[in-house]
Amino acid sequence: MSRSWLDSARERLDAAPEPIMFFFRDDDAGWGDERLLELLDHFDRAGLPLDVAVIPAALDAPLARELRARHAAAGRLGLHQHGYDHANHEPEGRKQEFGPARSPSEQRRDIEAGRRRLEDLLGDTVAPIFTPPWNRCTRTTAECLAALGFRVLSREARAEPFGVDGLVEVPVDVDWFAKRRGAPLSQAQIGERLAAEIAGGGPVGVMFHHAVMDDADMAAAGDLLALLAGHPACRFAPILELAG
């Protein structure tokens, strides 16, 4: 019998001496609405919490109504800010919306404008969490966020923490679309990475990008959620709860 890509993760869960905490983040709400709703349906069926990072400039009224309705219906859907318009402002190097090419005032202006738009469309469902596009930003960004009352910054686990007072960092560990030497990870490699994080004791943060997920990706995500939701070693929390 061939091994499933989830077998290594299942084995690690079976052997876990203590419960493992998981959280989930999905980026780029405002793009690929049909795929977003499909992913939300998977989480609804599994009964698991999901924090969705919303691009303020890309959010329209119909999607906002749908997200508010789903938030009210289950309470497991978290909504927070994902930059402003997901635009790259760096003249060279890696893409960043809130990178060193932008002044503190420019960064603050876009953060504030994005927050206003989300509050206008999503009301009090918006959590004080900020996920920068491409999971990259500067210490200046973190200082702006703290000054504006944000409580949490969520990037990738590889990012060096800024250590800004008043701003808790809750990074994700497993990127569904991570690359190795420029090539996307296979399902088996994602499974091995997930198993390694489980072996580390958690919390384990899993990041999705619904807009680039195809049918096979969605089916695999559903398999992952079903495994975790049904395993006695797994516990789940939204990002804000993990931040304390």
PDB file of N, CA and C in Angstrom, residues 5 8-9 173-175 187-199:
ATOM      1  N   TRP A   5       0.549  11.292   1.719  1.00  0.00           N
ATOM      2  CA  TRP A   5       1.419  12.418   2.068  1.00  0.00           C
ATOM      3  C   TRP A   5       1.208  12.861   3.509  1.00  0.00           C
ATOM      4  N   SER A   8       3.190  10.732   7.589  1.00  0.00           N
ATOM      5  CA  SER A   8       4.236  11.134   8.538  1.00  0.00           C
ATOM      6  C   SER A   8       3.677  12.068   9.604  1.00  0.00           C
ATOM      7  N   ALA A   9       2.778  12.964   9.214  1.00  0.00           N
ATOM      8  CA  ALA A   9       2.154  13.857  10.197  1.00  0.00           C
ATOM      9  C   ALA A   9       1.277  13.058  11.154  1.00  0.00           C
ATOM     10  N   ASP A 173       4.201  28.563  10.380  1.00  0.00           N
ATOM     11  CA  ASP A 173       5.331  27.646  10.241  1.00  0.00           C
ATOM     12  C   ASP A 173       5.335  26.881   8.923  1.00  0.00           C
ATOM     13  N   VAL A 174       4.154  26.535   8.436  1.00  0.00           N
ATOM     14  CA  VAL A 174       4.035  25.695   7.247  1.00  0.00           C
ATOM     15  C   VAL A 174       3.287  26.470   6.175  1.00  0.00           C
ATOM     16  N   ASP A 175       3.981  26.766   5.080  1.00  0.00           N
ATOM     17  CA  ASP A 175       3.395  27.490   3.954  1.00  0.00           C
ATOM     18  C   ASP A 175       2.974  26.477   2.900  1.00  0.00           C
ATOM     19  N   GLN A 187       3.377  17.622  -2.279  1.00  0.00           N
ATOM     20  CA  GLN A 187       2.538  17.288  -1.129  1.00  0.00           C
ATOM     21  C   GLN A 187       3.325  16.494  -0.094  1.00  0.00           C
ATOM     22  N   ALA A 188       4.164  15.574  -0.553  1.00  0.00           N
ATOM     23  CA  ALA A 188       4.964  14.782   0.383  1.00  0.00           C
ATOM     24  C   ALA A 188       5.898  15.670   1.198  1.00  0.00           C
ATOM     25  N   GLN A 189       6.491  16.677   0.557  1.00  0.00           N
ATOM     26  CA  GLN A 189       7.390  17.585   1.272  1.00  0.00           C
ATOM     27  C   GLN A 189       6.626  18.446   2.273  1.00  0.00           C
ATOM     28  N   ILE A 190       5.422  18.868   1.894  1.00  0.00           N
ATOM     29  CA  ILE A 190       4.591  19.620   2.842  1.00  0.00           C
ATOM     30  C   ILE A 190       4.261  18.737   4.039  1.00  0.00           C
ATOM     31  N   GLY A 191       3.928  17.482   3.772  1.00  0.00           N
ATOM     32  CA  GLY A 191       3.635  16.557   4.857  1.00  0.00           C
ATOM     33  C   GLY A 191       4.815  16.364   5.788  1.00  0.00           C
ATOM     34  N   GLU A 192       6.021  16.275   5.234  1.00  0.00           N
ATOM     35  CA  GLU A 192       7.219  16.113   6.060  1.00  0.00           C
ATOM     36  C   GLU A 192       7.482  17.366   6.886  1.00  0.00           C
ATOM     37  N   ARG A 193       7.264  18.514   6.283  1.00  0.00           N
ATOM     38  CA  ARG A 193       7.461  19.768   7.030  1.00  0.00           C
ATOM     39  C   ARG A 193       6.453  19.867   8.172  1.00  0.00           C
ATOM     40  N   LEU A 194       5.222  19.494   7.895  1.00  0.00           N
ATOM     41  CA  LEU A 194       4.195  19.496   8.934  1.00  0.00           C
ATOM     42  C   LEU A 194       4.574  18.534  10.062  1.00  0.00           C
ATOM     43  N   ALA A 195       5.063  17.356   9.693  1.00  0.00           N
ATOM     44  CA  ALA A 195       5.470  16.375  10.697  1.00  0.00           C
ATOM     45  C   ALA A 195       6.597  16.913  11.568  1.00  0.00           C
ATOM     46  N   ALA A 196       7.546  17.619  10.957  1.00  0.00           N
ATOM     47  CA  ALA A 196       8.660  18.181  11.721  1.00  0.00           C
ATOM     48  C   ALA A 196       8.176  19.211  12.726  1.00  0.00           C
ATOM     49  N   GLU A 197       7.217  20.032  12.334  1.00  0.00           N
ATOM     50  CA  GLU A 197       6.684  21.033  13.259  1.00  0.00           C
ATOM     51  C   GLU A 197       5.909  20.368  14.399  1.00  0.00           C
ATOM     52  N   ILE A 198       5.182  19.316  14.080  1.00  0.00           N
ATOM     53  CA  ILE A 198       4.462  18.580  15.127  1.00  0.00           C
ATOM     54  C   ILE A 198       5.460  17.989  16.119  1.00  0.00           C
ATOM     55  N   ALA A 199       6.554  17.445  15.593  1.00  0.00           N
ATOM     56  CA  ALA A 199       7.580  16.870  16.465  1.00  0.00           C
ATOM     57  C   ALA A 199       8.190  17.922  17.385  1.00  0.00           C
TER      58      ALA A 199
END
